[in-house]
PDB file of C-alpha atoms and ligand atoms in Angstrom:
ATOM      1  CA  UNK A   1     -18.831  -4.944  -6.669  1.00  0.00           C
ATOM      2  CA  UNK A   2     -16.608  -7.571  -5.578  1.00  0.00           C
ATOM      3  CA  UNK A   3     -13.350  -6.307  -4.601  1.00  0.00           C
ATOM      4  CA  UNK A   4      -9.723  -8.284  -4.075  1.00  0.00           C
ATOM      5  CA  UNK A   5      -7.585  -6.194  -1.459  1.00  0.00           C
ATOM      6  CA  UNK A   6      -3.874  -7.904  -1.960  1.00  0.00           C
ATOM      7  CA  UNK A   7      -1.488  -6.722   0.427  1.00  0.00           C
ATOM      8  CA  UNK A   8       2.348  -6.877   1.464  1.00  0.00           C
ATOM      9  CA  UNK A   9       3.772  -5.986   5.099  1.00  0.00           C
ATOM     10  CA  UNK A  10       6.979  -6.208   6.198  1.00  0.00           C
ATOM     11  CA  UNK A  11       6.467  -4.883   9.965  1.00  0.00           C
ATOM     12  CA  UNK A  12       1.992  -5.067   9.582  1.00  0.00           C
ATOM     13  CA  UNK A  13       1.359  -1.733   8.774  1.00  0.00           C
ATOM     14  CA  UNK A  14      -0.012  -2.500   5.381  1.00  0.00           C
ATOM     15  CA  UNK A  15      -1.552  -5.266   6.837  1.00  0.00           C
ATOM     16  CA  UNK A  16      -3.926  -3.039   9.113  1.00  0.00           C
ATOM     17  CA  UNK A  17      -4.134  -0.606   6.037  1.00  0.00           C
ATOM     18  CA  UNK A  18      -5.335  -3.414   3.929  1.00  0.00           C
ATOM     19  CA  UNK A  19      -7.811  -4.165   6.508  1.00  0.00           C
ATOM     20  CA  UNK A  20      -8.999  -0.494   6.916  1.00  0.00           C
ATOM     21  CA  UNK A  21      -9.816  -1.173   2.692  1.00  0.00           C
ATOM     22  CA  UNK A  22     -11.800  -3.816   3.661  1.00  0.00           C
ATOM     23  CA  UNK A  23     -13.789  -2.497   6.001  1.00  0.00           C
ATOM     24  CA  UNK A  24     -14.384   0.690   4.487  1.00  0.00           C
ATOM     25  CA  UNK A  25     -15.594  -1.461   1.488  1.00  0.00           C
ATOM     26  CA  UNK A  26     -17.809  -4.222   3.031  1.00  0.00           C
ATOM     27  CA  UNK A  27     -19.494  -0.747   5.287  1.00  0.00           C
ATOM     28  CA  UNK A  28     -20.017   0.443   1.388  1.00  0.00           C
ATOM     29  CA  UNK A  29     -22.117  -2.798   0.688  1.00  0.00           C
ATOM     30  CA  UNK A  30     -19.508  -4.562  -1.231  1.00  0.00           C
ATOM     31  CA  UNK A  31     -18.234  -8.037  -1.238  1.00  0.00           C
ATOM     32  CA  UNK A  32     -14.528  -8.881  -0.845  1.00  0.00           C
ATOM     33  CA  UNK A  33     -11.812 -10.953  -0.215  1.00  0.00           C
ATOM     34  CA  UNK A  34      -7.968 -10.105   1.622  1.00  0.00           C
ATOM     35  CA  UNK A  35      -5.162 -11.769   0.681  1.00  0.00           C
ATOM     36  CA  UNK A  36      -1.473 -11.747   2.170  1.00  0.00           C
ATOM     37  CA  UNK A  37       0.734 -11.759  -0.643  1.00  0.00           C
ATOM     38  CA  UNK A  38       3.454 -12.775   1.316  1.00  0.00           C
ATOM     39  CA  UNK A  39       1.565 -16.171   2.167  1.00  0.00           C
ATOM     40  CA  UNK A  40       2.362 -17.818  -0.607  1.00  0.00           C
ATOM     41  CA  UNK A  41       0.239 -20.973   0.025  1.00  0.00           C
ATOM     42  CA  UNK A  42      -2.666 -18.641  -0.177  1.00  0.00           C
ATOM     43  CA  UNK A  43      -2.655 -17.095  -4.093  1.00  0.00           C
ATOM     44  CA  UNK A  44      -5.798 -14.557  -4.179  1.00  0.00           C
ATOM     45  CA  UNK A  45      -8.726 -16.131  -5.835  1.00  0.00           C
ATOM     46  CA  UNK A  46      -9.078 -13.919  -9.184  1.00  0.00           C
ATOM     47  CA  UNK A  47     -12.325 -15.231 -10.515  1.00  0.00           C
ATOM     48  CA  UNK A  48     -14.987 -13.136 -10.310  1.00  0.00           C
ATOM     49  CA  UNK A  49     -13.324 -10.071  -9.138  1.00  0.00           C
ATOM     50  CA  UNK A  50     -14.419  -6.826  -9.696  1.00  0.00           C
ATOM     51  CA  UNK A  51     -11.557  -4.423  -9.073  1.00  0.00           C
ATOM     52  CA  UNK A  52      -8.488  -4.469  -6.636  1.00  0.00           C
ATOM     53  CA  UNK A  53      -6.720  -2.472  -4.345  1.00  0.00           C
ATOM     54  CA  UNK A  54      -2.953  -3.691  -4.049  1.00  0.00           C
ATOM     55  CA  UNK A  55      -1.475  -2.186  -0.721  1.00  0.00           C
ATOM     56  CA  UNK A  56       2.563  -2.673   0.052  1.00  0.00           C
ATOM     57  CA  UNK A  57       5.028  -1.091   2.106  1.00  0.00           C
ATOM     58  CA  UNK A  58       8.468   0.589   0.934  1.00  0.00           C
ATOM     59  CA  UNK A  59      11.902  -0.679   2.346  1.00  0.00           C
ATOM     60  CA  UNK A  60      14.723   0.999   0.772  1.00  0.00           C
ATOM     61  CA  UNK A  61      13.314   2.679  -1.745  1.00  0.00           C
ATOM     62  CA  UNK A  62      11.658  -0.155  -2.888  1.00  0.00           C
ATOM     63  CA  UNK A  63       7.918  -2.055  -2.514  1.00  0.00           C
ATOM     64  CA  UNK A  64       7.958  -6.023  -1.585  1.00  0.00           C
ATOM     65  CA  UNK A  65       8.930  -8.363  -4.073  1.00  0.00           C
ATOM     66  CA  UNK A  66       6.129 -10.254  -3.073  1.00  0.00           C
ATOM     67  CA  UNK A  67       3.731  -7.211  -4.395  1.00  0.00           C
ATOM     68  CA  UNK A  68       5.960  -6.497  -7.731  1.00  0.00           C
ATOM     69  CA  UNK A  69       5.677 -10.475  -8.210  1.00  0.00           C
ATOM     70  CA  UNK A  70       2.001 -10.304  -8.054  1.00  0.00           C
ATOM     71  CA  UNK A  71       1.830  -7.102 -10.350  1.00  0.00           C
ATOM     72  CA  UNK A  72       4.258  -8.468 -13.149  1.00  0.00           C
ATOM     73  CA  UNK A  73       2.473 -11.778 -12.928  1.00  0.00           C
ATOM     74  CA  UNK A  74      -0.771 -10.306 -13.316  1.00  0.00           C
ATOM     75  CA  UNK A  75      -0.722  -7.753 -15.072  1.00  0.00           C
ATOM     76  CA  UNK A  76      -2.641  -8.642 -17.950  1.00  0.00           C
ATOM     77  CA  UNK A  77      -5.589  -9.388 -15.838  1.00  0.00           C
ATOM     78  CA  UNK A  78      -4.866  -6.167 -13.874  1.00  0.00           C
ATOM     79  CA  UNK A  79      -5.304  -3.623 -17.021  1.00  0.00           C
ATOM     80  CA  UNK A  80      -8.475  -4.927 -17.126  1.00  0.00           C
ATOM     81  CA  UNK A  81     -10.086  -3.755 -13.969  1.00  0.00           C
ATOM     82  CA  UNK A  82      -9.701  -0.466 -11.874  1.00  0.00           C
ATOM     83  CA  UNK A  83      -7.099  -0.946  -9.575  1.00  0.00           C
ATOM     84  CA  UNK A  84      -5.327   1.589  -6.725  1.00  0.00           C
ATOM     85  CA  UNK A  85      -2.237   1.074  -5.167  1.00  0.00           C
ATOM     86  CA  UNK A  86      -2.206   2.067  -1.773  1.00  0.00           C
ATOM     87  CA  UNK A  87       1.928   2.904  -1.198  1.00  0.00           C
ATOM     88  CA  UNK A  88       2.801   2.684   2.454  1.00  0.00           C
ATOM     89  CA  UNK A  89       6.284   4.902   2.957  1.00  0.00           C
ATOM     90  CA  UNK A  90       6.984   7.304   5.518  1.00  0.00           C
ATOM     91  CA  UNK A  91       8.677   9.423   2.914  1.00  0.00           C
ATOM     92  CA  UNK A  92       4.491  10.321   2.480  1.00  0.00           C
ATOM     93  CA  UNK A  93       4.607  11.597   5.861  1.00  0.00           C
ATOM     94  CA  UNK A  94       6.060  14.250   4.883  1.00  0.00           C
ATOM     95  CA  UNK A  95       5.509  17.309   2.504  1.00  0.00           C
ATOM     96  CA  UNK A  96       9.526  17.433   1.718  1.00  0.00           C
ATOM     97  CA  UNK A  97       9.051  13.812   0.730  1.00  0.00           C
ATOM     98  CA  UNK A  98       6.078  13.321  -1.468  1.00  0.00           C
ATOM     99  CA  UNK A  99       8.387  13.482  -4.345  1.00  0.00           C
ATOM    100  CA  UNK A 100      10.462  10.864  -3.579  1.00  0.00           C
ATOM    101  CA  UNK A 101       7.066   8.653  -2.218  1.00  0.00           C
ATOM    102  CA  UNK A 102       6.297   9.000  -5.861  1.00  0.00           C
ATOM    103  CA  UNK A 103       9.364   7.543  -7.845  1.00  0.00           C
ATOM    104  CA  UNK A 104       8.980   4.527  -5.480  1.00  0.00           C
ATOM    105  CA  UNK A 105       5.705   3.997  -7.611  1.00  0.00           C
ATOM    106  CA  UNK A 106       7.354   4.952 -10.904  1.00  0.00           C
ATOM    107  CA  UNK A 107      10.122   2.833 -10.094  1.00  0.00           C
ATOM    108  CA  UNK A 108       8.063  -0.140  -9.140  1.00  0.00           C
ATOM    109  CA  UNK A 109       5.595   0.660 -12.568  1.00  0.00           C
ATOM    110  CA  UNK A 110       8.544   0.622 -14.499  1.00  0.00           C
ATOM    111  CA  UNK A 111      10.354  -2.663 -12.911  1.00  0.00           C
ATOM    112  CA  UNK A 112       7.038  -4.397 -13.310  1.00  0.00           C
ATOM    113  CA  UNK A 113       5.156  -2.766 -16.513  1.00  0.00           C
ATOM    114  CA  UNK A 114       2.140  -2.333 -14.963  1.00  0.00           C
ATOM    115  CA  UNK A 115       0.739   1.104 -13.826  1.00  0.00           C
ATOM    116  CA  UNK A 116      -2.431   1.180 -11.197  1.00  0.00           C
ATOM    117  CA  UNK A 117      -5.526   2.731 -12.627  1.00  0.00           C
ATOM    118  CA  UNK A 118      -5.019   5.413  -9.275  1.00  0.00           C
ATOM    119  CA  UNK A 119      -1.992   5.725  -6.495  1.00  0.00           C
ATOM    120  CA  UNK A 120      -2.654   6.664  -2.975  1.00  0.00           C
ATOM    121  CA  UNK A 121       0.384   7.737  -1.055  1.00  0.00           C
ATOM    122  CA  UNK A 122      -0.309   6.530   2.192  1.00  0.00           C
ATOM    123  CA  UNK A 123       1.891   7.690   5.373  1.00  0.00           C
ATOM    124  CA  UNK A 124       3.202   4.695   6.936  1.00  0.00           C
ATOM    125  CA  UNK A 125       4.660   3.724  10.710  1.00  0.00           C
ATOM    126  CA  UNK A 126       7.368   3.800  13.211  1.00  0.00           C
ATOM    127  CA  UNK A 127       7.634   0.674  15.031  1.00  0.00           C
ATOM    128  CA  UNK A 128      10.709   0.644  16.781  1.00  0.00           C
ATOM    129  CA  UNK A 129      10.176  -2.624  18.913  1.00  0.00           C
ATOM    130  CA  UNK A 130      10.055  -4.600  15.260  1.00  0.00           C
ATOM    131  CA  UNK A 131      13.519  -3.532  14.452  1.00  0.00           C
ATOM    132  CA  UNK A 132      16.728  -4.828  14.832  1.00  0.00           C
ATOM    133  CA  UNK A 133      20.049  -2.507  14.790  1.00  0.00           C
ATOM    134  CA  UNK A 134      20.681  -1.964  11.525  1.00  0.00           C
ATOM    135  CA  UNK A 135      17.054  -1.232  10.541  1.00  0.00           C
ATOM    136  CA  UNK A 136      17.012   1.226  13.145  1.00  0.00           C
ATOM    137  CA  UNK A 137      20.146   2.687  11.565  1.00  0.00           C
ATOM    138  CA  UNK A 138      18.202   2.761   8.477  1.00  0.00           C
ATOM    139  CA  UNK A 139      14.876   4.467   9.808  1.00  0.00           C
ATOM    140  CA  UNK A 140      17.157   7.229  11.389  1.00  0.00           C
ATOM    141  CA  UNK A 141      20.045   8.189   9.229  1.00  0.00           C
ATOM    142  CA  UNK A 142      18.631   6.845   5.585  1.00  0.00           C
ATOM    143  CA  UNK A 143      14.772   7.398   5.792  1.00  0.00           C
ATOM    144  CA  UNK A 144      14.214   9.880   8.577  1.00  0.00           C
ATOM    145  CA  UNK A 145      17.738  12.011   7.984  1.00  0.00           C
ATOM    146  CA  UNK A 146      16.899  15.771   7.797  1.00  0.00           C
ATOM    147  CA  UNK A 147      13.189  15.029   8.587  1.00  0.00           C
ATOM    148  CA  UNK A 148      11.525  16.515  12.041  1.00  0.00           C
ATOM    149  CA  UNK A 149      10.880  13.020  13.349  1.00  0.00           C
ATOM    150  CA  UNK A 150      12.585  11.779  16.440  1.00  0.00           C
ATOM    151  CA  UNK A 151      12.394   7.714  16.818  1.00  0.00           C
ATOM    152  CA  UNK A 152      11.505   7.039  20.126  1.00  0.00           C
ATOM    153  CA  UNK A 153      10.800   4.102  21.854  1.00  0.00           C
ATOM    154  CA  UNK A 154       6.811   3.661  20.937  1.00  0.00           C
ATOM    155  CA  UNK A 155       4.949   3.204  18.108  1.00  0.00           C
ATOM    156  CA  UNK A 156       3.905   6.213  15.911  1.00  0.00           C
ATOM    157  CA  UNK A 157       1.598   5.986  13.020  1.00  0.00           C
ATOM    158  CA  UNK A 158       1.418   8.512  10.397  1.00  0.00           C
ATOM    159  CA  UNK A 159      -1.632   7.587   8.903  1.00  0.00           C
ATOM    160  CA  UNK A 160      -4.347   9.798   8.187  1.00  0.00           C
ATOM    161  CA  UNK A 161      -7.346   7.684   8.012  1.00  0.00           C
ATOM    162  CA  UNK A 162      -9.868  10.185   7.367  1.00  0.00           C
ATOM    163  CA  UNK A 163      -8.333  11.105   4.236  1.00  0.00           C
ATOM    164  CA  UNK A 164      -7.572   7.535   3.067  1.00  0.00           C
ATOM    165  CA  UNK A 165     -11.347   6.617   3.716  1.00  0.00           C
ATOM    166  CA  UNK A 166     -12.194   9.592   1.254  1.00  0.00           C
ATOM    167  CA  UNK A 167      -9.935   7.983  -1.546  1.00  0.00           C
ATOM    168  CA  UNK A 168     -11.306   4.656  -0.785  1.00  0.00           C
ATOM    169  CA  UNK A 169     -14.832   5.735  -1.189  1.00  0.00           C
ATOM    170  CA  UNK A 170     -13.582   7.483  -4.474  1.00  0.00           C
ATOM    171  CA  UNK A 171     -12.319   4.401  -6.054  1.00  0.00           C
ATOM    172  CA  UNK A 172     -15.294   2.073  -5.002  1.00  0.00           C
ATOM    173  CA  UNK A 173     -17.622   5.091  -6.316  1.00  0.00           C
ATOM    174  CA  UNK A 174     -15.190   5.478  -9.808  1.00  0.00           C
ATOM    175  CA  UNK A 175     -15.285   0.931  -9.877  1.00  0.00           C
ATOM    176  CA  UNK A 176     -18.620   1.149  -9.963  1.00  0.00           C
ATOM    177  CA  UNK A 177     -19.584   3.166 -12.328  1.00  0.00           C
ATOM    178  CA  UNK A 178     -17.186   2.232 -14.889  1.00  0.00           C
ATOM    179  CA  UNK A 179     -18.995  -1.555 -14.221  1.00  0.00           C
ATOM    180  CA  UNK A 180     -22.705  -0.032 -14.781  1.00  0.00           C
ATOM    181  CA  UNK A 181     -20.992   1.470 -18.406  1.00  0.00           C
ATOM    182  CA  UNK A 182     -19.325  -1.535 -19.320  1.00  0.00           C
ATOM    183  CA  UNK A 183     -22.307  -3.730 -18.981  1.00  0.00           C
TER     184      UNK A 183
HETATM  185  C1  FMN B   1      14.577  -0.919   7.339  1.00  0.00           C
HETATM  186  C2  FMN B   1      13.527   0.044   6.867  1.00  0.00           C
HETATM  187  C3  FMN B   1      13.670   0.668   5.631  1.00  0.00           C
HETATM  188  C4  FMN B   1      12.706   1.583   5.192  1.00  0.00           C
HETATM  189  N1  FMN B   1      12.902   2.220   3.994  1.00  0.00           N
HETATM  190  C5  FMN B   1      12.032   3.196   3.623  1.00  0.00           C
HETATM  191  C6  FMN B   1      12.291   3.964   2.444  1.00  0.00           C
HETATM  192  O1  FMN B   1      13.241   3.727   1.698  1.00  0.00           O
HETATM  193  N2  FMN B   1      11.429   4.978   2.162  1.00  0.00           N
HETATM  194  C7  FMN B   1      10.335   5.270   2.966  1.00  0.00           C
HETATM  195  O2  FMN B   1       9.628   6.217   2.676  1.00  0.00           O
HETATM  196  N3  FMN B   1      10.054   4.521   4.058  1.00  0.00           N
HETATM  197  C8  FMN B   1      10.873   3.510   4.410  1.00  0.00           C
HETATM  198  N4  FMN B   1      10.624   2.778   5.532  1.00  0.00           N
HETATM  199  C9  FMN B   1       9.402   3.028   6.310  1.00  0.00           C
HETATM  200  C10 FMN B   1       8.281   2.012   6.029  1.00  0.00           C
HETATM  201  O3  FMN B   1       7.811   2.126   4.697  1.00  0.00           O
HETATM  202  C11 FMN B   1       7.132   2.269   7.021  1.00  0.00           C
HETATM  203  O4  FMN B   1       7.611   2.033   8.324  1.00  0.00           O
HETATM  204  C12 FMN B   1       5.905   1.442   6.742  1.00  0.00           C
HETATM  205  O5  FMN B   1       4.872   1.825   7.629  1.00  0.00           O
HETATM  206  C13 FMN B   1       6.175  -0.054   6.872  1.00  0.00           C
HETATM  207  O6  FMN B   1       4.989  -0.738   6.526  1.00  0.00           O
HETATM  208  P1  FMN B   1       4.791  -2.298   6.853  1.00  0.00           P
HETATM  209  O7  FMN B   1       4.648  -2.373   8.366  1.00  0.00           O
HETATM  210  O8  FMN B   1       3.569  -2.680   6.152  1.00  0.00           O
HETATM  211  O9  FMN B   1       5.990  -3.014   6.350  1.00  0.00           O
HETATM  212  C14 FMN B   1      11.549   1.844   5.985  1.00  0.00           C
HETATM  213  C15 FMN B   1      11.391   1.179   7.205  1.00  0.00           C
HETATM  214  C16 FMN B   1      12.359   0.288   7.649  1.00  0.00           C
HETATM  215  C17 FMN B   1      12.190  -0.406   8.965  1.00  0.00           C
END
């Protein structure tokens, strides 16, 4: 399988997420490539590709324009490959905020008409050194609010990476067999 992992960061969380995929993929004995979507001098190579996982953080309720771009652009090519989107939020965190991690997908399929083959909800970071005041405002009062996190002054990451490897392996494992049936 050869795999395109297309990711979005705002403050490089998805960034080492999207690097976790590709890790966990080449250990698997696939090939790969990473793209930043952000880096627009750099559009992922789609020839040849196998199946993709898009990864992109949530800012106000709402994934990177750079990663809707990509999936309204694409889309067409998309629907015909398994895809997962890995949805960095830190709404996933936490079990009072699953629900609302999952209408930032719906909201995102519906703005660009394109639904992933398989979602993974993916607990994001704090990074309080990348923010400036009214970001910080935002983290505490808008995202955090009622939620029994305290931002400090170092980084915290939510992720668990155990888990994520599992649905990695899944998708890889699902990819691949839908390949051997299709040829
Ligand atoms: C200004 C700001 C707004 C955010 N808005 C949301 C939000 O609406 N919902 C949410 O679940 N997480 C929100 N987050 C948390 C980010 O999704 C989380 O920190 C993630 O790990 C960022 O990933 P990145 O480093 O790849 O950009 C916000 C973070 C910041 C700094």
């Amino acid at each position: 399988m050869h795999m395109l992992i297309a990711y979005s960061t705002t403050e490089g969380h998805s960034a080492k997420v999207a690097r976790f995929a590709y890790d966990t993929l080449l250990r698997e004995g696939h090939t790969g490539t990473i793209n930043d979507l952000d880096n627009v001098s750099r559009m992922p190579e789609l020839a040849g590709v196998d199946g993709v996982v898009l990864v992109g953080s949530v800012h106000e309720r709402r994934h990177s324009p750079a990663l809707e771009t990509f999936m309204q652009a694409q889309r067409a090519w998309l629907s015909k490959r398994p895809t997962v989107l890995l949805s960095v939020s830190l709404s996933a965190a936490f079990e009072q905020g699953i629900e609302e991690a999952r209408d930032y997908v719906v909201e995102t399929e519906l703005r660009t008409g394109y639904a992933p083959n398989d979602t993974v909800l993916v607990a994001g970071a704090v990074k309080p050194g990348s923010y400036d005041y009214f970001e910080n405002q935002v983290l505490r009062f808008a995202v955090l609010k009622d939620r029994e996190y305290e931002v400090g002054t170092s980084d915290h990451e939510f992720t668990d990476w155990d888990a994520l490897r599992a649905r990695l392996l899944c998708f890889f494992e699902a990819s691949t067999a839908s390949r051997r049936s299709g040829e």
